[in-house]
PDB file of C-alpha atoms in Angstrom:
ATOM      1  CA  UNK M   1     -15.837  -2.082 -17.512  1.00 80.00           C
ATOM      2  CA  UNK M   2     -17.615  -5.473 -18.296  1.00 87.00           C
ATOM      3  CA  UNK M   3     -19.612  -7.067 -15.198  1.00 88.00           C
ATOM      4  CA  UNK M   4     -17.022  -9.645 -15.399  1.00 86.00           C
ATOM      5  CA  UNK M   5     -14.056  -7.433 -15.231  1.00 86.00           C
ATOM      6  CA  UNK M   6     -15.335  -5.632 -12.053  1.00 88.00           C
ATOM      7  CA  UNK M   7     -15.793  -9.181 -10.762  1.00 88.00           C
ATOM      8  CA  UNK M   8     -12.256  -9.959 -11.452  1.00 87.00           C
ATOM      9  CA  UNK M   9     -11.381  -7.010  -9.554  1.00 87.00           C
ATOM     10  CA  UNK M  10     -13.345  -7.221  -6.718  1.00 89.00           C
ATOM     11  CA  UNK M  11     -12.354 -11.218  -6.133  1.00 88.00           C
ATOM     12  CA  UNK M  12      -8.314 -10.084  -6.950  1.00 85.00           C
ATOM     13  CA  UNK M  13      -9.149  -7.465  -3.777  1.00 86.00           C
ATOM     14  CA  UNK M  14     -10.695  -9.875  -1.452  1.00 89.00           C
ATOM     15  CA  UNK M  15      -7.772 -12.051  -2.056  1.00 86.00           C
ATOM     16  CA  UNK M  16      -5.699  -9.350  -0.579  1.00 80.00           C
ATOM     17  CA  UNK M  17      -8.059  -7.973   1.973  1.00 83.00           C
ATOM     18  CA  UNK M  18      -8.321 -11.790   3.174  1.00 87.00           C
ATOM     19  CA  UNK M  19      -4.411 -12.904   2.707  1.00 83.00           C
ATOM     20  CA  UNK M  20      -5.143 -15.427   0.200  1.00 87.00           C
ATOM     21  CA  UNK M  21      -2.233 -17.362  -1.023  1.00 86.00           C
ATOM     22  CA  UNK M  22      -1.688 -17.446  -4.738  1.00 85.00           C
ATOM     23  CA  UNK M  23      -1.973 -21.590  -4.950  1.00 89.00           C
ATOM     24  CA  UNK M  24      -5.801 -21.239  -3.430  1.00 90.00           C
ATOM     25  CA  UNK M  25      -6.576 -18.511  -5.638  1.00 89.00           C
ATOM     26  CA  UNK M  26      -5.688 -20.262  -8.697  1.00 90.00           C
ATOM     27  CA  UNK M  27      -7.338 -23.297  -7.184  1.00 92.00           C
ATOM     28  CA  UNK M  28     -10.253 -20.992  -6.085  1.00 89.00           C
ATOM     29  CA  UNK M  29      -9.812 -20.445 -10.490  1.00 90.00           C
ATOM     30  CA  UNK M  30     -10.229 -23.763 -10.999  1.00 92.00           C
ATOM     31  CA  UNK M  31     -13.188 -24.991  -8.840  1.00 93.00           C
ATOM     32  CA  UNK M  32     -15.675 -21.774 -10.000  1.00 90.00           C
ATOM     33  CA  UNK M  33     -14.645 -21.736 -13.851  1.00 90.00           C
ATOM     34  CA  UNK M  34     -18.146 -23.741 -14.632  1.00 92.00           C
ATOM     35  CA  UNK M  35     -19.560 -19.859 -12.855  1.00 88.00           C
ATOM     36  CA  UNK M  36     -17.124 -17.181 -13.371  1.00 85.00           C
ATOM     37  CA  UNK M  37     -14.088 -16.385 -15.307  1.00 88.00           C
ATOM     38  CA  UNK M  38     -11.583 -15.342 -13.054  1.00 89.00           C
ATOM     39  CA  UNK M  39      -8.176 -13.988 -14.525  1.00 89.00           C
ATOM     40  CA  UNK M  40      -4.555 -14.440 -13.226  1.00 87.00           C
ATOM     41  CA  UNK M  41      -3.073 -12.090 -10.527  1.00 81.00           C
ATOM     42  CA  UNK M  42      -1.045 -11.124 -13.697  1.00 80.00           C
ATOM     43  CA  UNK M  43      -3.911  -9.919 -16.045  1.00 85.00           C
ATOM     44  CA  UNK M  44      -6.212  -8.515 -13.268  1.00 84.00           C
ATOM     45  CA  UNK M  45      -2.900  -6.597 -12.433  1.00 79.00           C
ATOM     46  CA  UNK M  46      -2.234  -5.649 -15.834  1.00 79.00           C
ATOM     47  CA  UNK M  47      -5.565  -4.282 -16.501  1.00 82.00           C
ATOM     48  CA  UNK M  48      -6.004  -2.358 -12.713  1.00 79.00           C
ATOM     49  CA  UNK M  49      -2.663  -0.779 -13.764  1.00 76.00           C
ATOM     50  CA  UNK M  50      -3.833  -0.091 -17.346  1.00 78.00           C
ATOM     51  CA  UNK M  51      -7.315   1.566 -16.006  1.00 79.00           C
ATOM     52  CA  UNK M  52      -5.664   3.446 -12.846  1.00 75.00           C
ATOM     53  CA  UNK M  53      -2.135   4.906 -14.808  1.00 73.00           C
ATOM     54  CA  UNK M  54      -0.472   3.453 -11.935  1.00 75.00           C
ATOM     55  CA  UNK M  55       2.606   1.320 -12.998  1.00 77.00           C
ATOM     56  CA  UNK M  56       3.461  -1.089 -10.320  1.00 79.00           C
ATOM     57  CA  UNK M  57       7.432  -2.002  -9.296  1.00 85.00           C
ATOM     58  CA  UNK M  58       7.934  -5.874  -8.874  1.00 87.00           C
ATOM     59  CA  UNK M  59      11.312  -6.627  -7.376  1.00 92.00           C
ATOM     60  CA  UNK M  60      12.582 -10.013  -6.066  1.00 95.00           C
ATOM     61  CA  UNK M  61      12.150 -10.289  -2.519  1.00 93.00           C
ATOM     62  CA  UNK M  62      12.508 -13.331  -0.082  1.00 94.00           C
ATOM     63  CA  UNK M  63      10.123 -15.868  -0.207  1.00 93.00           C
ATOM     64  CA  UNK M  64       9.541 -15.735   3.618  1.00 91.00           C
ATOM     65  CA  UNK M  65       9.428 -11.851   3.173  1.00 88.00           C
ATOM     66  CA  UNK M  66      12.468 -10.965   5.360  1.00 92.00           C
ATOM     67  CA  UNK M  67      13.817  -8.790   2.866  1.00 92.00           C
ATOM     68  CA  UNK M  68      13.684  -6.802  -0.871  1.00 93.00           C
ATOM     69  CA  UNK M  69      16.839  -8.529  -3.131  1.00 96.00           C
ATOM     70  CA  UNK M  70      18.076  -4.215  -3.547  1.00 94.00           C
ATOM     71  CA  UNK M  71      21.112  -2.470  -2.411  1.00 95.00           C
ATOM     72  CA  UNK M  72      23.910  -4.375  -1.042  1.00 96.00           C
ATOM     73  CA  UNK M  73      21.440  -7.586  -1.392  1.00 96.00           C
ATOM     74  CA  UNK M  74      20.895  -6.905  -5.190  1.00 96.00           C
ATOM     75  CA  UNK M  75      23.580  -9.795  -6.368  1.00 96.00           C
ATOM     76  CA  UNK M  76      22.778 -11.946  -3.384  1.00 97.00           C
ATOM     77  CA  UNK M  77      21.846 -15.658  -4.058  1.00 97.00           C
ATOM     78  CA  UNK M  78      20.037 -16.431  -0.844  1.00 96.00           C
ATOM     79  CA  UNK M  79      18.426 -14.582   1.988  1.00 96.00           C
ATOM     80  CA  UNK M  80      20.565 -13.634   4.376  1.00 96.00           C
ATOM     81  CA  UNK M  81      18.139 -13.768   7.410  1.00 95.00           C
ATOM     82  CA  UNK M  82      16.363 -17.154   6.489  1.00 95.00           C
ATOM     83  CA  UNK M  83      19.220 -18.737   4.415  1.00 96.00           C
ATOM     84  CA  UNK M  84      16.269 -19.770   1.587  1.00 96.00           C
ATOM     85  CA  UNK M  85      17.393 -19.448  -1.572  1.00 97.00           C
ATOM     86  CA  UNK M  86      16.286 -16.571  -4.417  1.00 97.00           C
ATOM     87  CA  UNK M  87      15.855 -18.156  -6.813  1.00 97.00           C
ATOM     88  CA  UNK M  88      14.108 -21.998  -8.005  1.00 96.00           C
ATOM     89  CA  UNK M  89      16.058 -24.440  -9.895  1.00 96.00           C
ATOM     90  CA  UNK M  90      15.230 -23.541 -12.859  1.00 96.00           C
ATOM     91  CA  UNK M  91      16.947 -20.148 -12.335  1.00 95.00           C
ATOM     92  CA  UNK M  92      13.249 -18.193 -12.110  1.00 96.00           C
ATOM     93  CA  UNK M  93      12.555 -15.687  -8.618  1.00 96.00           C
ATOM     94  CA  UNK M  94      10.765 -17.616  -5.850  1.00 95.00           C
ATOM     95  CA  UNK M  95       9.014 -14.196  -5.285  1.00 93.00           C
ATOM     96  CA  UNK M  96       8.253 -10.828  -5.888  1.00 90.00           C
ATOM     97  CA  UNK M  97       7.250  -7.839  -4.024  1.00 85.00           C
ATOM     98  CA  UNK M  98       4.703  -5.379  -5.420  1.00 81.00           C
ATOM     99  CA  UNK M  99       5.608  -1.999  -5.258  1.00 82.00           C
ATOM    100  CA  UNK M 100       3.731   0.795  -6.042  1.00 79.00           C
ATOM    101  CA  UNK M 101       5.110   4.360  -6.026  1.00 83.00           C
ATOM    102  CA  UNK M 102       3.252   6.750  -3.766  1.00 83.00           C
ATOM    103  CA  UNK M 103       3.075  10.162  -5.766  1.00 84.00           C
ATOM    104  CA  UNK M 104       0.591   7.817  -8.510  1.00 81.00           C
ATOM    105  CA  UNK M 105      -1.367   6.524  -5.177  1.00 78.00           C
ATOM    106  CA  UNK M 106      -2.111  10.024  -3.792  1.00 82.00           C
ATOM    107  CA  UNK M 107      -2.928  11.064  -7.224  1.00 83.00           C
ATOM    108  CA  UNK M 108      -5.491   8.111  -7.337  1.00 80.00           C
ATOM    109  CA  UNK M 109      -6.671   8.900  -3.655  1.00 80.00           C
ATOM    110  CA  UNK M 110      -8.204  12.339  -4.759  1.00 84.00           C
ATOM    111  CA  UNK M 111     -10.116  10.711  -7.286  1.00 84.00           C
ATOM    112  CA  UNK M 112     -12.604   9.021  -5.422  1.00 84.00           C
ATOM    113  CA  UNK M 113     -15.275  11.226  -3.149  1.00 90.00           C
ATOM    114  CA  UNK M 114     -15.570   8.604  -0.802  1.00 89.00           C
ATOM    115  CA  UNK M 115     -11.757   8.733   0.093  1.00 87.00           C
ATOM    116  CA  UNK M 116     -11.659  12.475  -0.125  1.00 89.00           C
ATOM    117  CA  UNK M 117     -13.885  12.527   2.774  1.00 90.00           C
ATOM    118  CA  UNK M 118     -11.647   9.665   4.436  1.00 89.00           C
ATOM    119  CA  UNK M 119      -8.838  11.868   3.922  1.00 87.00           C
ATOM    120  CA  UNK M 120     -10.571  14.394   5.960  1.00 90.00           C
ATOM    121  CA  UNK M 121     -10.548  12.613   8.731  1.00 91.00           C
ATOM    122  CA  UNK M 122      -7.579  14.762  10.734  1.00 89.00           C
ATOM    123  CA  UNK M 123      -9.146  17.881   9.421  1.00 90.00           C
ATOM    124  CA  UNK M 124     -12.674  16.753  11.082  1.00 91.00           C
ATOM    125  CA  UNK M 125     -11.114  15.005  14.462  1.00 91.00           C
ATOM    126  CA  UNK M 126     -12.184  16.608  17.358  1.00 88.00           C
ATOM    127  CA  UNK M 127      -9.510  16.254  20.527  1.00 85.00           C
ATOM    128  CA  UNK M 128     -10.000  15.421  24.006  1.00 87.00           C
ATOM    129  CA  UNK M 129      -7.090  16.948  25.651  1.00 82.00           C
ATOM    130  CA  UNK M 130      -7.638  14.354  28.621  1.00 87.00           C
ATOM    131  CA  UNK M 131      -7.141  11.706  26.466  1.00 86.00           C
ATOM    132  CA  UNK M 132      -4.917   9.659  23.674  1.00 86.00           C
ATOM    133  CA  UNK M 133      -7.460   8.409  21.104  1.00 89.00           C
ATOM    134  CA  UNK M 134      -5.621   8.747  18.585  1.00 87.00           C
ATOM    135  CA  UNK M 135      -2.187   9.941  16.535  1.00 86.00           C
ATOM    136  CA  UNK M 136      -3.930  13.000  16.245  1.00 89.00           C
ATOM    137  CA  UNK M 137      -4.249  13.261  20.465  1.00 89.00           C
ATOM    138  CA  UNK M 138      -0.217  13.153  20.731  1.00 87.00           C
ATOM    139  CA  UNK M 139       1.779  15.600  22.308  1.00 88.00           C
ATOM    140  CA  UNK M 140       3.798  15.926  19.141  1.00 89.00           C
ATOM    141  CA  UNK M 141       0.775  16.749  16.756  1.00 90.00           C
ATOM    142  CA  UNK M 142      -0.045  19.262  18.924  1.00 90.00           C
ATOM    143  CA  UNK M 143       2.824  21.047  19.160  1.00 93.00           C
ATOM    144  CA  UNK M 144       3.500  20.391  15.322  1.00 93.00           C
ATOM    145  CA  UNK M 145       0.018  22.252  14.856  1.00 93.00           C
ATOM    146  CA  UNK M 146       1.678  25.379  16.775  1.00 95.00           C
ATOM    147  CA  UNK M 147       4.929  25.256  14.990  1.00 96.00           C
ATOM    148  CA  UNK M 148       5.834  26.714  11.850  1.00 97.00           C
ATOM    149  CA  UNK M 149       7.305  24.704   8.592  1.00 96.00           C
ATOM    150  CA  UNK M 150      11.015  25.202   8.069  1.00 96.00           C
ATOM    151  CA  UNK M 151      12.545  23.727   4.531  1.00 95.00           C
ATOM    152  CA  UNK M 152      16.003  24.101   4.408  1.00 96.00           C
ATOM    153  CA  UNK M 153      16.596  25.984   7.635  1.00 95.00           C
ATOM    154  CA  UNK M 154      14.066  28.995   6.170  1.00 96.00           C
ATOM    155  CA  UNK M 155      10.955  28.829   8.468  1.00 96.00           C
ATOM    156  CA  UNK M 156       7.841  29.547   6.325  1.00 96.00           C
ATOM    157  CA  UNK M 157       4.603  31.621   7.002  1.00 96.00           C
ATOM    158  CA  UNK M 158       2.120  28.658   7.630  1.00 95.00           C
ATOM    159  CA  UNK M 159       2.008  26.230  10.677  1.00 96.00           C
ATOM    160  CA  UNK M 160       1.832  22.132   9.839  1.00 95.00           C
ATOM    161  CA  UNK M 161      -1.324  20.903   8.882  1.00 93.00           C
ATOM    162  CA  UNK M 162      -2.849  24.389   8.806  1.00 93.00           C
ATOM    163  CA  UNK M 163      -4.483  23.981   5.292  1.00 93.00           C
ATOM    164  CA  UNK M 164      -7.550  21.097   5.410  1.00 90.00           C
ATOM    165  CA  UNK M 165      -6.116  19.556   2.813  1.00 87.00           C
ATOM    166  CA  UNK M 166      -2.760  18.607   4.091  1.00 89.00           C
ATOM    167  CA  UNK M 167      -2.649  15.119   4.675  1.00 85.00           C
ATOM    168  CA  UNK M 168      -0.547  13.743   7.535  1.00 83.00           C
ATOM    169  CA  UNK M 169       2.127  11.279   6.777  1.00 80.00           C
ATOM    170  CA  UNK M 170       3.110   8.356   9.139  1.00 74.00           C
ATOM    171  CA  UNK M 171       6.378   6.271   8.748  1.00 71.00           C
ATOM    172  CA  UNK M 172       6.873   3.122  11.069  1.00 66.00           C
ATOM    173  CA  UNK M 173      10.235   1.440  10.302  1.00 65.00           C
ATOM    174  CA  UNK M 174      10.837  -0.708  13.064  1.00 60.00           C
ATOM    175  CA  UNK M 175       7.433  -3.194  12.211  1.00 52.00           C
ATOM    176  CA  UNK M 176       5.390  -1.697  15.025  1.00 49.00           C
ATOM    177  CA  UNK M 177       2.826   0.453  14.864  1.00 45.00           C
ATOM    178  CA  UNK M 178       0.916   1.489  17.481  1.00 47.00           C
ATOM    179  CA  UNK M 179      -2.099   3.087  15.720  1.00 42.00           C
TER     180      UNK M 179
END
């Protein structure tokens, strides 16, 4: 990678990391062209995607975010929670939603050392029975960590998380999240 090209990354993650709305970013562009070159969302994108084999999903989505146009809202014309329309008047999405599949992700995980040792983190977390510090304090780990895996009602040899390398999975699909 060119010194430029790492720039382009690292300014495309900040805008992320710091929420940074397309319209400054491109402004952002604008104002520092006379310093740096910074690409589009679309080419940084393109070349991330290119470098990591990762191929990201974009799907239409609300532009307030309420909701991914899929399903039974795949033919729908406006969002049914907000009432904004999908699409601008010139027929073109109002927004899109990045999604990026999570078997390529985990793949990309184990390629760094630094997030390997992240990774590690459940493996290396020591407990304090007395106290909730963490997911890994809850009554439920603990038990999973005494109780063997069953797929498909045949109960296996090994205990969850008994291996260092298993990683520990956490869904939250009611918007909170308490750790």
């Amino acid at each position: 990678l060119t010194e430029n090209e790492r720039d382009n990354i690292r300014v495309f993650r900040l805008r992320f990391l710091a929420n940074i709305s397309r319209r400054a970013y491109n402004e952002m562009r604008r104002s520092f062209a006379h310093k740096i070159k910074l690409n589009s969302d679309w080419v940084v994108l393109y070349r991330v995607a290119r470098l990591s084999g990762v191929r990201p999903q974009w799907i239409q989505c609300c532009v307030n975010s309420c909701l991914c146009y899929l399903g039974e809202f795949e033919h729908a014309m406006k969002c049914p929670e907000c009432s904004e329309q999908r699409y601008t008047d010139t027929g073109h999405p109002r927004r899109y939603f990045c999604y990026i599949p999570l078997i390529p992700r985990l793949q990309a995980y184990f390629q760094s050392i630094d997030l390997i040792r992240l990774l590690q983190y459940r493996t290396n977390f020591h407990d304090d029975p007395n106290k909730i510090t963490d997911v890994f304090s809850s009554e439920l780990y603990r038990r999973l960590l005494r109780t063997n895996v069953v797929v498909d009602g045949q109960q296996l040899p090994h205990r969850h998380f008994s291996d260092p390398r298993d990683v520990a999975f956490s869904l939250c699909a009611d918007s909170y999240l308490l750790f």
